[in-house]
Coordinates of C-alpha atoms and ligand atoms in Angstrom, one line a residue:
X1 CA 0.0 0.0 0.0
X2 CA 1.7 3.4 -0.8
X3 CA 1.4 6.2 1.8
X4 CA -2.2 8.8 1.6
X5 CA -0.2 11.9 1.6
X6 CA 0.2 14.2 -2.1
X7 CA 2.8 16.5 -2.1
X8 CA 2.9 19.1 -4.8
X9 CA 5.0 21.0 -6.2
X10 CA 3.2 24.7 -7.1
X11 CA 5.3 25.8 -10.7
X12 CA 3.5 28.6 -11.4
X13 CA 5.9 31.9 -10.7
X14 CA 8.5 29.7 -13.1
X15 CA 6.7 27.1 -15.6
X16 CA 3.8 29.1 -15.4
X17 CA 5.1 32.7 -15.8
X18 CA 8.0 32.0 -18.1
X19 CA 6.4 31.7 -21.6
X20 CA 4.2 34.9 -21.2
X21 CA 4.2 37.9 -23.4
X22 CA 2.9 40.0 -20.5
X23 CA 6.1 40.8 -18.4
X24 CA 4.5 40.5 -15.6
X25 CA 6.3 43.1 -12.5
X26 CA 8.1 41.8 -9.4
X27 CA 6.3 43.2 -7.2
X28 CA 3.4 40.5 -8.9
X29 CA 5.2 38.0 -9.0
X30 CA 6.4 38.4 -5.2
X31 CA 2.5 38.6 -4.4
X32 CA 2.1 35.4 -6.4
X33 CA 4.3 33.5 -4.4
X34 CA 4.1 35.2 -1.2
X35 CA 0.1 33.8 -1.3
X36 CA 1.2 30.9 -2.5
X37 CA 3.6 30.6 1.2
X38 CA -0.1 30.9 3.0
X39 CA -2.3 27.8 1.3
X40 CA 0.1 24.5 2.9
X41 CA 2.2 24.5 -0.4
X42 CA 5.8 23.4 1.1
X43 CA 7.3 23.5 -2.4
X44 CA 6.9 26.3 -5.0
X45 CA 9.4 27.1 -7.7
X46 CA 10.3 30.9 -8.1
X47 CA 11.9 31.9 -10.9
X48 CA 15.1 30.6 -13.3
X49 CA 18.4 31.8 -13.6
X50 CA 18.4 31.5 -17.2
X51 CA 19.8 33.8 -20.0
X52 CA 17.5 36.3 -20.1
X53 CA 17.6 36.6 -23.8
X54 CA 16.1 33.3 -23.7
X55 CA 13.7 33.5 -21.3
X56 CA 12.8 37.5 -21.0
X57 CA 10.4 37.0 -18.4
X58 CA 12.5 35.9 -15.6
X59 CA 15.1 38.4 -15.9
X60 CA 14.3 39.8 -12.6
X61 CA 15.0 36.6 -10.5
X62 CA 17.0 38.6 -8.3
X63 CA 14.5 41.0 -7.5
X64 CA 11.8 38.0 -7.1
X65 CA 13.7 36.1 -5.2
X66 CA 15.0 38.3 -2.7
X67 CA 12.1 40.2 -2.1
X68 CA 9.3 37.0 -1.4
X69 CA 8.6 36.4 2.3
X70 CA 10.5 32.7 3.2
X71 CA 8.0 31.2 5.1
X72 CA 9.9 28.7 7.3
X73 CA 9.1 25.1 6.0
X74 CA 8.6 26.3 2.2
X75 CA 11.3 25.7 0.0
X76 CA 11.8 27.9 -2.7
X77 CA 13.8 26.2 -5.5
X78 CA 15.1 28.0 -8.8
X79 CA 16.0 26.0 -12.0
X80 CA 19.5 26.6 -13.3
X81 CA 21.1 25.6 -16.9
X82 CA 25.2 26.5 -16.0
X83 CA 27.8 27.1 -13.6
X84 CA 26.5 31.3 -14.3
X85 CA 23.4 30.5 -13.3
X86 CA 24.1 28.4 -10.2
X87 CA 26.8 31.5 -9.5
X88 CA 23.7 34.0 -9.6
X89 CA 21.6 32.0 -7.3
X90 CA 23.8 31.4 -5.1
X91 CA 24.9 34.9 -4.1
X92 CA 20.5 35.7 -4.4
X93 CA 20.6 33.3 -2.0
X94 CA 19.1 30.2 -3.5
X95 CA 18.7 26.8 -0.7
X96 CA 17.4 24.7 -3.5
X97 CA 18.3 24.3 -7.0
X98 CA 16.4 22.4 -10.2
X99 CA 18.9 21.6 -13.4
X100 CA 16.9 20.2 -16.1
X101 CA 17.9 17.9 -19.4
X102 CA 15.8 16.1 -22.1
X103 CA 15.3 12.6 -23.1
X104 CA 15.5 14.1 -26.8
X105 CA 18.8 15.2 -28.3
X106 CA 16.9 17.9 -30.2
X107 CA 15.0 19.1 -27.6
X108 CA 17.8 19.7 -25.3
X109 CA 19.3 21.7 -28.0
X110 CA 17.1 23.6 -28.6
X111 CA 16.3 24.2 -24.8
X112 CA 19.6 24.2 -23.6
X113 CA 21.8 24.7 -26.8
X114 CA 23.5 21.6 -26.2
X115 CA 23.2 17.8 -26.2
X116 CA 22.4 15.1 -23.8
X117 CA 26.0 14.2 -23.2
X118 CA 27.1 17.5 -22.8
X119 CA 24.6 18.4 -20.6
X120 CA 25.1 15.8 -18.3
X121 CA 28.9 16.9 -17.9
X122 CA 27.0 20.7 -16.9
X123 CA 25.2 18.7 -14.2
X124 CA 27.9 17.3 -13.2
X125 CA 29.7 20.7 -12.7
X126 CA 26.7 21.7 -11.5
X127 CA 25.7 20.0 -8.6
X128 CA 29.8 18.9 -7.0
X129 CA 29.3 22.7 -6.6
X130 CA 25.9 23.2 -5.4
X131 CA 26.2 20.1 -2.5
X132 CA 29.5 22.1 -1.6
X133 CA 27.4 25.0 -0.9
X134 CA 24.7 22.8 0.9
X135 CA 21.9 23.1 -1.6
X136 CA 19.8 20.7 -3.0
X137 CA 18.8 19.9 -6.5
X138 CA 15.9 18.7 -7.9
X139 CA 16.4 17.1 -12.1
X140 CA 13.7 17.5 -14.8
X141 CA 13.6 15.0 -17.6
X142 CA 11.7 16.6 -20.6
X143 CA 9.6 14.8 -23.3
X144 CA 9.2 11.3 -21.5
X145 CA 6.2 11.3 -23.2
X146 CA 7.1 12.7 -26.6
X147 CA 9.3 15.3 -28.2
X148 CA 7.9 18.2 -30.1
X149 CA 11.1 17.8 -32.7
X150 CA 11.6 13.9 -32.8
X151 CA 7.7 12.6 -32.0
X152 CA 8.2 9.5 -29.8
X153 CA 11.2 9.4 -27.0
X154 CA 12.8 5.6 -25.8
X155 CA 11.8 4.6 -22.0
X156 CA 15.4 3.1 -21.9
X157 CA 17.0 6.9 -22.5
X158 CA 14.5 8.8 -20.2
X159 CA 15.8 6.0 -17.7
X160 CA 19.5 6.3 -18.3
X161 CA 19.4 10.2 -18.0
X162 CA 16.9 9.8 -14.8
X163 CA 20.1 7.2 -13.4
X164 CA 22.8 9.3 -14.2
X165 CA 20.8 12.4 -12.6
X166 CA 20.3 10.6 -9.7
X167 CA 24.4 9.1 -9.5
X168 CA 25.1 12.7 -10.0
X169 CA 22.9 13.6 -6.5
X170 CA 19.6 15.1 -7.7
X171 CA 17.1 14.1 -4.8
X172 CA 14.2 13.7 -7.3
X173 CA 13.7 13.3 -10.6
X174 CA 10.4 15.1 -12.4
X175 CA 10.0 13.5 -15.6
X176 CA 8.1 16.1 -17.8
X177 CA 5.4 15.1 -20.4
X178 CA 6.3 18.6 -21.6
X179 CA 4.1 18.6 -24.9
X180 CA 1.0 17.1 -23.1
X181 CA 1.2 13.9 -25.5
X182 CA 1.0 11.4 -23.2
X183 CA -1.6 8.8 -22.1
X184 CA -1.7 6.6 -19.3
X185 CA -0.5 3.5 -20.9
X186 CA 2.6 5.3 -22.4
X187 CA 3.2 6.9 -18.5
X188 CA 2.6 3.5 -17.2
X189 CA 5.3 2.1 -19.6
X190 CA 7.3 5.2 -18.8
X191 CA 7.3 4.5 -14.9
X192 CA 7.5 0.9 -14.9
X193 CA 10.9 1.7 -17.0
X194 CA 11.6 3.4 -14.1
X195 CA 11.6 1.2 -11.5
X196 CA 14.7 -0.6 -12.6
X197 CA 16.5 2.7 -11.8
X198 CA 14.7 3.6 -8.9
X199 CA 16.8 2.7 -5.9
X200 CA 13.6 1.5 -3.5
X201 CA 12.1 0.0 -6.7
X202 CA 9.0 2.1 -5.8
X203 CA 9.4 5.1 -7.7
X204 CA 10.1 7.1 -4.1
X205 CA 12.6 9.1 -6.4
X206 CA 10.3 10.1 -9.1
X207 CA 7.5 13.0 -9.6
X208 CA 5.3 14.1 -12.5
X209 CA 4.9 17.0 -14.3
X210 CA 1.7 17.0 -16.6
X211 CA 1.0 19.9 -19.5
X212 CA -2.1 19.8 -20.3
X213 CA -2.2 20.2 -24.4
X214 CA -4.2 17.2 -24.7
X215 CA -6.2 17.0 -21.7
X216 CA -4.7 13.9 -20.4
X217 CA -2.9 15.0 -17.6
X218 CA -4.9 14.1 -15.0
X219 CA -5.5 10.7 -16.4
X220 CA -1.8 10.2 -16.4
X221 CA -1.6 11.6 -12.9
X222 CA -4.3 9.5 -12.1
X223 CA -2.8 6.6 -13.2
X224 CA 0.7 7.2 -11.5
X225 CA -1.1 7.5 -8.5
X226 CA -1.7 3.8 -9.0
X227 CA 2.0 3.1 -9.4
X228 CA 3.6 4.8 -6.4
X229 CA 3.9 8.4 -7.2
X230 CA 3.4 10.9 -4.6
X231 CA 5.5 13.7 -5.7
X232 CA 2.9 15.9 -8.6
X233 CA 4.1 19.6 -10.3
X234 CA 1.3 21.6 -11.0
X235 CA 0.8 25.2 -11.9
X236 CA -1.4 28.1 -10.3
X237 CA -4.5 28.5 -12.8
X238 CA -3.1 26.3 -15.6
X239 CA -0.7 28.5 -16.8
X240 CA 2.5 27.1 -18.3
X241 CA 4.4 26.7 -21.1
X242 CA 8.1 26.5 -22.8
X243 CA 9.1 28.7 -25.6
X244 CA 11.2 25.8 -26.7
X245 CA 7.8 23.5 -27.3
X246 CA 5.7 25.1 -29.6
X247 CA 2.1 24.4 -28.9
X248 CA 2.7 23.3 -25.4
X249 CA 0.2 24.6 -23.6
X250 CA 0.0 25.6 -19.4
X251 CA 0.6 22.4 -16.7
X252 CA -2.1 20.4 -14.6
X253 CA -3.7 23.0 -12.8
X254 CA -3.2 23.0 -9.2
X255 CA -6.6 23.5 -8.2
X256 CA -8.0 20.6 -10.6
X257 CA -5.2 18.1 -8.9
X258 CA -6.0 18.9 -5.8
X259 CA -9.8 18.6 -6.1
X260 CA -9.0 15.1 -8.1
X261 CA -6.5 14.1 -4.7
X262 CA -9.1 15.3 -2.1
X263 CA -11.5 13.4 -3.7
X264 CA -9.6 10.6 -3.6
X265 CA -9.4 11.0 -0.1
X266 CA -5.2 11.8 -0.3
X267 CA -3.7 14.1 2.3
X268 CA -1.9 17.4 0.7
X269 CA -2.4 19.7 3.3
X270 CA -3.3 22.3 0.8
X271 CA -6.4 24.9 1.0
X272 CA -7.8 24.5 -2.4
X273 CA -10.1 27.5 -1.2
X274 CA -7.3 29.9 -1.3
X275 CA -5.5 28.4 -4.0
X276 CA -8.7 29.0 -6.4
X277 CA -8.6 32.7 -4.9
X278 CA -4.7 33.0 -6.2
X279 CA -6.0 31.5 -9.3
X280 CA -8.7 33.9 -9.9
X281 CA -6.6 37.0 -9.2
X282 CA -3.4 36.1 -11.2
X283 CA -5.5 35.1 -14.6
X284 CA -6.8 38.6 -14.4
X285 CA -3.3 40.3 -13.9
X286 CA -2.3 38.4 -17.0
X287 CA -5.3 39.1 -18.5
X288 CA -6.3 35.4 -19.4
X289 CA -9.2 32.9 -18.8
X290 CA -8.7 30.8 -16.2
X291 CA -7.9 27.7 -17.3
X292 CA -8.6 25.8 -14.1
X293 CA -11.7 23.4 -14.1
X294 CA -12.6 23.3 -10.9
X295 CA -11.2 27.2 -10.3
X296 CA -13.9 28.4 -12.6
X297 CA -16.9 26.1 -11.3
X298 CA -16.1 26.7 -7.6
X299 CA -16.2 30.5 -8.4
X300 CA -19.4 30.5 -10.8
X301 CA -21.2 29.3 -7.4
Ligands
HMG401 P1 24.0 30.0 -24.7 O1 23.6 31.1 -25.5 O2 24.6 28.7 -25.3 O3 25.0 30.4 -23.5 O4 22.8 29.6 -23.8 P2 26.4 31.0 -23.5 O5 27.2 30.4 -22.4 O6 27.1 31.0 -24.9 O7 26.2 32.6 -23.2 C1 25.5 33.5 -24.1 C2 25.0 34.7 -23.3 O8 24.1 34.3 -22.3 C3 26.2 35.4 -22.6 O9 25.9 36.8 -22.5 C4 26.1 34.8 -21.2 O10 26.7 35.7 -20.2 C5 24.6 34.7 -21.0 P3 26.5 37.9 -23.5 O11 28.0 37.7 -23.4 O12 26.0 37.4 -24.9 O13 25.9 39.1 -23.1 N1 24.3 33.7 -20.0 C6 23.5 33.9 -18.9 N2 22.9 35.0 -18.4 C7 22.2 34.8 -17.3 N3 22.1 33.6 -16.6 C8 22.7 32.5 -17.1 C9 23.4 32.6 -18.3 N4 24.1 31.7 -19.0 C10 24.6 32.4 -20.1 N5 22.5 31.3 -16.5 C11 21.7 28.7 -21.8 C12 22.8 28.5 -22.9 C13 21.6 27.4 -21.1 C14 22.2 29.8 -20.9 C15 20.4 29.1 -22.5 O14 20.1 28.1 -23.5 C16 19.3 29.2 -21.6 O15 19.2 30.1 -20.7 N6 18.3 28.2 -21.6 C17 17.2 28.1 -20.7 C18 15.9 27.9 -21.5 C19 14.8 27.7 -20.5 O16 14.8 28.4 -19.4 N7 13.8 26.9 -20.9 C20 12.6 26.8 -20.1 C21 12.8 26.0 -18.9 S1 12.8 24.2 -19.2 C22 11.1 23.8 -19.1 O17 10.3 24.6 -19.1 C23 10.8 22.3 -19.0 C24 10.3 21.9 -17.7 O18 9.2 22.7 -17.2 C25 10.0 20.4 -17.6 C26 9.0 20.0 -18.7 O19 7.9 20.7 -18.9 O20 9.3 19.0 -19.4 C27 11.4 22.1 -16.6
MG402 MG1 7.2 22.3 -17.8

């Protein structure tokens, strides 16, 4: 029997925020995330310390995240693709770190203007320094389910990159269906992959992060469920995106996972009340439906 307690990981200042036209201000985006500190969240993902010619809407990830509230018992991770961007967190003050690779040669060049290999060596550099400096990371895989570039992706490869992530001293491994492709027989294969590199055999190493192009992801979260996972990313409102995967629309929305957990009678320890109330207010500032389910029927009542 696997354990009745969720956790999630709230991606909306960073997945959800970063493939916006609006530039959205700091002082925003530090509301964002300071509501976010008051729902039962422990996780929530700030902002990148990527080039901001590449990603122009997290060029103030200084400002954002030295100016959100720490609420003790919140981490506050930031992704980081180099040794500059580790640098640049480090002196912001970063505890917790995310470095991210692809199971997809093209992807990851187009994402992170390199390949797999060479990206791995980054990690590497990456994270001796990070531990020296006592902060965790966290590893994405993208396109488990699929790559916008090459179509289908090989369980083995998302495997071997998920190993050698893990070797390297990543905690967890997310494993992105970036694109929103996948169904829950292909996660299913994906996981059960999985478990040959997972060092309890039960996945304990391994979250999920849904888009939601298709309208699969809770399906495939669903599914998971029934194989172990407990670790889910979702975004604020549905918003989400990468530049890098044209088409690919926002993540799971956190309020429809949470509504789907609830129901399910799993713990999260997260108010879905005020997360719906976040929801509500930050589609407006961006000027956008919401794109939550469950966020829009709740509020209609
Ligand atoms: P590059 O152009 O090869 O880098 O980019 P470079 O080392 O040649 O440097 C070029 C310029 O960028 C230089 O500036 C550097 O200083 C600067 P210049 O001399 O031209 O003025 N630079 C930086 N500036 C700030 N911070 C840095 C940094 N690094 C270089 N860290 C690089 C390589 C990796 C930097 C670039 O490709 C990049 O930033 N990529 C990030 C793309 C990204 O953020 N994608 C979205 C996140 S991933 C995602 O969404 C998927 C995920 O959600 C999971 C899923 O859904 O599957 C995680
Ligand atoms: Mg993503």
């Amino acid at each position: 029997k696997f354990c009745d307690f969720v956790k999630i990981v709230e991606v909306g200042p960073r997945d959800g925020l970063q493939n916006e036209k609006k530039i959205l201000g700091h002082s925003i985006k530090i509301e964002l995330i300071n509501r976010l500190s008051m729902t039962g969240l422990k996780t929530i993902e700030t902002t990148s310390f990527v080039s901001p010619k590449w990603i122009p809407q997290m060029e103030d990830n200084v400002k954002v995240l030295q100016g959100i509230d720490k609420k003790s018992g919140v981490d506050y991770p930031v992704l980081v693709p180099n040794l500059k961007g580790l640098d640049n967190a480090i002196k912001a003050g970063a505890k917790e770190i995310a470095v991210f690779g692809a199971a997809s040669e093209s992807f990851s060049q187009k994402n992170i203007n390199c390949s797999i290999g060479e990206s791995i060596k980054r990690f590497k550099e990456i994270i001796i320094k990070a531990r020296e400096a006592k902060i965790k990371v966290r590893g994405y895989v993208s396109c488990i389910a699929g790559c916008p570039y090459e179509g289908d992706t090989k369980p083995s490869i998302i495997a071997n990159i998920s190993a050698s992530m893990l070797e390297l001293g990543c905690y967890e491994i997310s494993l992105g269906d970036t694109i929103g492709v996948g169904t829950p027989k292909k996660i299913i294969t994906v996981l059960n992959e999985m478990k040959n590199v997972s060092v309890s055999r039960k996945l304990q190493e391994f979250a999920i992060h849904c888009h939601n192009t298709y309208g699969q992801a809770l399906a495939n979260i669903y599914a998971s469920l029934d194989c172990g996972i407990r670790v889910f990313d979702s975004s604020i409102a549905g918003l989400g995106g990468c530049p890098y995967a044209a088409g690919a629309s926002g993540n799971v929305a956190t309020e429809d996972l949470l509504y789907l957990l609830h129901g399910e009678s799993l713990t999260t320890g997260v108010d879905l009340k005020k997360i719906i109330d976040i929801g509500d207010w930050i589609s407006k500032e961006l000027n956008k439906e919401n794109q939550s389910k469950v966020g829009v029927a709740l509020l209609a009542k």
